[in-house]
Coordinates of C-alpha atoms in Angstrom, one line a residue:
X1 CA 87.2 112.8 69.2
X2 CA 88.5 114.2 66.0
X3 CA 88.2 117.9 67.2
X4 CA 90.3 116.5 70.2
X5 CA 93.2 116.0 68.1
X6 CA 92.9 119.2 65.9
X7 CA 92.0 121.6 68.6
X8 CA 95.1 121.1 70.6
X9 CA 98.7 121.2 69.4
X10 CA 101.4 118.0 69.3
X11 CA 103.2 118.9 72.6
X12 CA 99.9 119.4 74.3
X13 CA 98.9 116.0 73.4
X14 CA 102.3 113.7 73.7
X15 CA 104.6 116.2 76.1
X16 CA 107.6 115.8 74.2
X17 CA 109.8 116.9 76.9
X18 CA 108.3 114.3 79.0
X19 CA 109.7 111.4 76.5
X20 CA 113.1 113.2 76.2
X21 CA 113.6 112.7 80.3
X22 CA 111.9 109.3 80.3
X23 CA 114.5 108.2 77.4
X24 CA 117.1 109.7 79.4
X25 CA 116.1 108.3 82.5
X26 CA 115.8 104.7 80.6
X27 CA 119.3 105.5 78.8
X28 CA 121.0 106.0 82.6
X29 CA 119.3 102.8 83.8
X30 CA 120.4 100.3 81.2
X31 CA 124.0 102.1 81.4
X32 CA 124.4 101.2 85.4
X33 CA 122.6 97.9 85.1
X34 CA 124.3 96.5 81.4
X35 CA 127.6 98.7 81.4
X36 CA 128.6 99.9 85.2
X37 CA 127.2 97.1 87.4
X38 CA 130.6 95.3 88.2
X39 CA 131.5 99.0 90.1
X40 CA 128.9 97.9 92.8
X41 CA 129.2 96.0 95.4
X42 CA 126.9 92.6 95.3
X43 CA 125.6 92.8 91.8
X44 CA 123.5 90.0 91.2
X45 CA 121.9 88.1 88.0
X46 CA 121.0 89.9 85.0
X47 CA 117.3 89.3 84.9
X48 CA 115.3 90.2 81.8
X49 CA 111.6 90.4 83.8
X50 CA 113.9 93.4 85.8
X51 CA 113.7 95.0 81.9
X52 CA 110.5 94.5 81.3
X53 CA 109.3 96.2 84.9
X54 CA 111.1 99.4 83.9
X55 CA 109.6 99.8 80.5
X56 CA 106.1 99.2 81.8
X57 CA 106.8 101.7 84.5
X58 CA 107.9 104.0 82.1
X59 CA 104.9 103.3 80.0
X60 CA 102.9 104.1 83.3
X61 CA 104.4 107.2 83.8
X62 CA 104.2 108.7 80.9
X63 CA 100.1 107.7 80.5
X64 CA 100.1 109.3 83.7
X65 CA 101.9 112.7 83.3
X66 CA 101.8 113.1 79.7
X67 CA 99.9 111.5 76.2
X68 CA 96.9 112.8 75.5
X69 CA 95.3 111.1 78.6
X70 CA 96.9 113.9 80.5
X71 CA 95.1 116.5 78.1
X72 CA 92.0 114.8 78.0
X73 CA 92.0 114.2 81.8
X74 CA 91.4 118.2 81.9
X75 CA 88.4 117.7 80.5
X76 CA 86.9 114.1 82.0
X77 CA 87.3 113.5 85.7
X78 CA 87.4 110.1 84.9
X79 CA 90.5 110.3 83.0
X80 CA 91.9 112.2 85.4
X81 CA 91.5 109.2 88.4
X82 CA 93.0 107.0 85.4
X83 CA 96.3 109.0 84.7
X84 CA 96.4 108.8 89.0
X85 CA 96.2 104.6 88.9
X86 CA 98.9 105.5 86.0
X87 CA 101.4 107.3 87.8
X88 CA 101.1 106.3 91.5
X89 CA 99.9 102.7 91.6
X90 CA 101.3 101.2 88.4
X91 CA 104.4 103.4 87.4
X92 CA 106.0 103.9 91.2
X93 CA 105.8 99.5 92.1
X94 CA 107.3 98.5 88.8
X95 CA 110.4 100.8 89.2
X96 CA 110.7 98.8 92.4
X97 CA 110.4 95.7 91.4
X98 CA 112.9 97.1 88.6
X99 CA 115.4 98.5 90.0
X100 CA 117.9 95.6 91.3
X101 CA 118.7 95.7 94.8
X102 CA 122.3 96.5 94.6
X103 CA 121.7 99.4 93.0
X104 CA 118.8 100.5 96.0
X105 CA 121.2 99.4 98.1
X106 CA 124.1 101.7 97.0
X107 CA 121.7 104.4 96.8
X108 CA 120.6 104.1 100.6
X109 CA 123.5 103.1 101.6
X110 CA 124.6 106.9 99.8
X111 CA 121.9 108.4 101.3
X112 CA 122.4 106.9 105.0
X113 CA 125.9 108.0 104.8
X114 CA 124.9 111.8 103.8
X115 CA 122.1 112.2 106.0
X116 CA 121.1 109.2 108.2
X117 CA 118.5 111.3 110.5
X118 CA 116.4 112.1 106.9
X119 CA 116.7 108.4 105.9
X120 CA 115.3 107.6 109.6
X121 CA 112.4 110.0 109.5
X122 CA 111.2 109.4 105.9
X123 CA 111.2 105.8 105.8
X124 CA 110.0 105.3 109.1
X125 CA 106.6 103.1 107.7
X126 CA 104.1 105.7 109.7
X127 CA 105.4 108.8 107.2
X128 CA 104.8 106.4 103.5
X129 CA 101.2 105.5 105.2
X130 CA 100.2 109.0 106.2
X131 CA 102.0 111.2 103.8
X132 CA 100.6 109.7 100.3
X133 CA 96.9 109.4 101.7
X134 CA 97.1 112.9 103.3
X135 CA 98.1 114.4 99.8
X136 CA 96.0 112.4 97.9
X137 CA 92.9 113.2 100.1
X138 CA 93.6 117.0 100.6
X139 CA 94.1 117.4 96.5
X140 CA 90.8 116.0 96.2
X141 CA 88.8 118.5 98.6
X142 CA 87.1 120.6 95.4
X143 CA 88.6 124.0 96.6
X144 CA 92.2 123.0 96.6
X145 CA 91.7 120.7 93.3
X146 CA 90.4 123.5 91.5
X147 CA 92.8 126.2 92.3
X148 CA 95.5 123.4 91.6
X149 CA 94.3 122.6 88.8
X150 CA 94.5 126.5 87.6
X151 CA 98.4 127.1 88.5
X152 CA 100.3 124.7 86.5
X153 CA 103.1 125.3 88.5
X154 CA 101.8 124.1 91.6
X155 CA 100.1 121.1 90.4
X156 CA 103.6 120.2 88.6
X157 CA 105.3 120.1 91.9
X158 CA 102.0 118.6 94.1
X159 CA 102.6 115.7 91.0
X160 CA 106.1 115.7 92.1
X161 CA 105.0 115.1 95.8
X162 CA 102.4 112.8 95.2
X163 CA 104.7 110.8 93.1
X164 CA 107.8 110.8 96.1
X165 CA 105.4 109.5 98.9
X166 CA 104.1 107.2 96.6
X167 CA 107.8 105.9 96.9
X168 CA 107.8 105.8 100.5
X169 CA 104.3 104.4 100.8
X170 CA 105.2 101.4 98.4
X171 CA 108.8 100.9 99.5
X172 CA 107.1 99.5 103.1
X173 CA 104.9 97.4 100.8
X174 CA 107.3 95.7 98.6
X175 CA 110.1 95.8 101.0
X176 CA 113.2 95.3 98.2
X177 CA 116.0 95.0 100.5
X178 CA 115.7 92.3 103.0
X179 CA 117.9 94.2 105.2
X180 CA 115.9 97.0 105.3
X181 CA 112.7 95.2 106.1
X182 CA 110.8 97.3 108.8
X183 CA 108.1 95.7 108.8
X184 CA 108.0 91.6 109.6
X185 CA 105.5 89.8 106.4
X186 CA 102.1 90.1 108.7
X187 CA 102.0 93.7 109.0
X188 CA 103.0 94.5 105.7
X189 CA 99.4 92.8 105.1
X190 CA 98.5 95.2 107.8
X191 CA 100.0 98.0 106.1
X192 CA 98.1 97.7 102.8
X193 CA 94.6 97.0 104.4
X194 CA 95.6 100.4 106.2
X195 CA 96.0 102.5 102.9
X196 CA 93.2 100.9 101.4
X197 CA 90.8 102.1 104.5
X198 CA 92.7 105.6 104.5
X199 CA 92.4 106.6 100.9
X200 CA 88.4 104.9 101.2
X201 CA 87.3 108.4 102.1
X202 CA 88.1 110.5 99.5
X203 CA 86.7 107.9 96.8
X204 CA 83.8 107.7 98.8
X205 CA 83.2 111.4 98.9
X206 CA 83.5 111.8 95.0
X207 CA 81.4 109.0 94.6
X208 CA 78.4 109.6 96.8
X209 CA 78.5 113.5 96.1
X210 CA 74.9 114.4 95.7
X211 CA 76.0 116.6 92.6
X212 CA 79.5 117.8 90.9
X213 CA 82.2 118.8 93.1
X214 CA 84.6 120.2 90.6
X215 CA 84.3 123.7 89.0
X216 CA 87.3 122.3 86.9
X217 CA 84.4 120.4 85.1
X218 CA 81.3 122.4 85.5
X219 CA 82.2 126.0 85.2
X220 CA 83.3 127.0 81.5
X221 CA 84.8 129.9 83.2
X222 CA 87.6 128.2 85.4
X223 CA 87.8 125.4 82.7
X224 CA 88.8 127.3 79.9
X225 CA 91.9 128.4 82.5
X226 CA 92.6 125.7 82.9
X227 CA 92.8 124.3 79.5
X228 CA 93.9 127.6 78.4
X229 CA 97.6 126.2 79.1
X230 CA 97.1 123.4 76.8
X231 CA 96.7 126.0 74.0
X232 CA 99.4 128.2 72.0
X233 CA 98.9 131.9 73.5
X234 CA 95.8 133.8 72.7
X235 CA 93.7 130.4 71.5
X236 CA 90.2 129.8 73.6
X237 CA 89.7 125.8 74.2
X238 CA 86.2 125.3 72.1
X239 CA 83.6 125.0 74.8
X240 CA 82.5 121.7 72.9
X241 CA 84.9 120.3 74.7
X242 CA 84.0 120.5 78.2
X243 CA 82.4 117.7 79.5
X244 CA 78.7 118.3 79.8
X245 CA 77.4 115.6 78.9
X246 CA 76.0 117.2 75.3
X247 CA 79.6 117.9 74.1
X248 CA 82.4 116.2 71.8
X249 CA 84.2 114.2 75.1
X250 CA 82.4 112.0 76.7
X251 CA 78.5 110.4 77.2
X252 CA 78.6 110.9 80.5
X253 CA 77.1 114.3 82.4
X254 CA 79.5 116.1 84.8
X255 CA 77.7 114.1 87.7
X256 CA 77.6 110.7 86.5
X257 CA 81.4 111.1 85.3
X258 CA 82.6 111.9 88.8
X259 CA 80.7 108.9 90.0
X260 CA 82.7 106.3 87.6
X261 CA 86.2 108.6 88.6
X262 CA 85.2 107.5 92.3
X263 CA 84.9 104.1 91.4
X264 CA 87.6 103.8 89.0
X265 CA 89.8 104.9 91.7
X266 CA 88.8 102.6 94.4
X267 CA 88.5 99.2 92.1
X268 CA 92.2 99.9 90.5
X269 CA 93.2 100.6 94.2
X270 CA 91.6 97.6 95.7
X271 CA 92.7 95.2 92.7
X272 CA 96.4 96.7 93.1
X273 CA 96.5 95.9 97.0
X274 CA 95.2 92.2 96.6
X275 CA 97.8 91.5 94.3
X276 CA 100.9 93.0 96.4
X277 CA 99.2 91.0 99.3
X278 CA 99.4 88.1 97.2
X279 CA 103.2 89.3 96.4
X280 CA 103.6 89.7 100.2
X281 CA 102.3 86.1 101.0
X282 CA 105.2 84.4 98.2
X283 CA 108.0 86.0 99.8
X284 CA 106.6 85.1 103.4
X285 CA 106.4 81.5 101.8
X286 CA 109.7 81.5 100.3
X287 CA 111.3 82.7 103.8
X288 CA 109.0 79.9 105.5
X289 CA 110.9 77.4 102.7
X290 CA 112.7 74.4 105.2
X291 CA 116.5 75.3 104.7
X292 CA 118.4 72.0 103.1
X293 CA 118.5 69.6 106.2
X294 CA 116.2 71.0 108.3
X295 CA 113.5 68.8 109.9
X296 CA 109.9 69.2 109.3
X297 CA 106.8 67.7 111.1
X298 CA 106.5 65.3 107.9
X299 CA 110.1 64.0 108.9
X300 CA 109.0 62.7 112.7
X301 CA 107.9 59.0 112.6
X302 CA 104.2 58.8 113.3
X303 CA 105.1 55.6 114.9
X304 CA 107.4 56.5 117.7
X305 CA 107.4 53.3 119.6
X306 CA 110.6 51.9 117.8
X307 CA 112.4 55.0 119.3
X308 CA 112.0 53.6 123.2

């Protein structure tokens, strides 16, 4: 693990530029939400837990796009399905559980007002359920994977796609605005069963794969390219440091690694979902709450012959 450290340089490792936009993007936040909240409409109460969501999402994000998971993930499949759970189930639900609804609210209200048949199509629930599940299957067929994996260009902005559905598929599962609920409390349940069947495939496929999918991690050829752009210009990554089982990263063989990515994926994916269905069920039993003076089946008499 030492050689990990040496062998590749400081912005390889911790992205710099990637903290300089998450500080910015934390510096803006705190701004609306401490500074410029009584220029929206509807603000509500300062809650701290709202603070605490952020930074944790942040904290997500950047153990999913950057730190030396990200590096690391080049080289251990494994790592890579971890900076995924990171990025897409962790980071994207606590920014918005964050983010208070006055603020969503001014933003779609913004966005309805510029372009209300864009706001109709993309959140319309069937888009967040297929779009995520599509991309995040079809990046995982080995072909595309590995030539994504080779043009950092294109895997930046499949990142950046992955990372906007992810938005659509977990604003229809957290619902943050009551008056944009499409989708009553049951189906919501629905919902998530749905993208836990439709994302079953791909994990099955990496983990019942009779042998390694992924030149990315078997061929020292296409790996070296690809870790090629986490070196200054001119350096060759040390081929100690491709995961074959025998080298300097991991005790697991190409094979076996790709088995516990599979599984890694599915288990953080399935213990995700049962806790936003558990979310889903308190705010269906808040709204089922009897409103002061309402009557309940505990207030009728069990005795009702004094009533005649």
């Amino acid at each position: 693990m030492a050689d990990f450290f040496s062998t590749y340089s400081f912005r390889a490792l911790w992205t710099p530029e990637l903290i300089v936009v998450l500080a910015l993007t934390a510096f803006i936040y705190y701004s609306i939400i401490l500074k410029k909240r009584h220029n929206f409409k509807g603000t509500d109460k300062y809650f701290v837990r709202r603070n605490i969501y952020f930074l944790l999402g942040l904290a997500a994000l950047y153990l999913g796009w950057g730190s030396p998971l990200y590096v690391a993930g080049h080289s251990i499949i494994t790592l890579h399905m971890t900076q995924m759970v990171f990025a897409y189930f962790a980071a994207v639900p606590l920014f918005i559980l964050a983010i208070p609804k006055w603020l969503l609210q001014s933003g779609i209200d913004w966005w309805r007002k510029k372009a209300e048949w864009i706001y109709r199509v993309l959140l319309h629930p069937v888009i967040g359920l297929i779009t995520f599940n599509a991309l995040f299957s079809f990046y995982h067929i080995p072909v595309v994977f590995d030539e994504v994996m080779q043009a950092p260009v294109i895997h930046s902005l499949y990142q950046g796609a992955l990372f906007a559905s992810a938005w659509l598929m977990w604003w229809h599962m957290l619902s943050p605005l009551p008056s944009g609920y499409k989708l009553p409390d049951l189906r919501r349940i629905v919902y998530i069963f749905a993208n836990g069947i439709l994302i079953t495939p791909a994990c099955a496929m990496i983990i019942f794969a009779g042998s390694p999918l992924y030149e990315t991690y078997t061929n020292p050829a296409v790996w070296s390219e690809v870790m090629a752009y986490c070196l200054p210009p001119g350096t060759s990554p040390p081929t100690s440091m491709m995961n074959d089982g025998a080298g300097t990263m991991s005790f697991l063989d190409a094979h076996s690694d790709q088995q516990l990515a599979g599984v890694v994926m599915k288990i953080s994916q399935e213990l995700v979902y049962v806790t936003t269905i558990g979310y889903v069920f308190k705010q269906w039993l808040a709204k089922e709450q009897p409103k002061e003076g309402e009557w309940t089946i505990s207030d009728i008499p069990a005795d009702t012959d004094h009533l005649k």
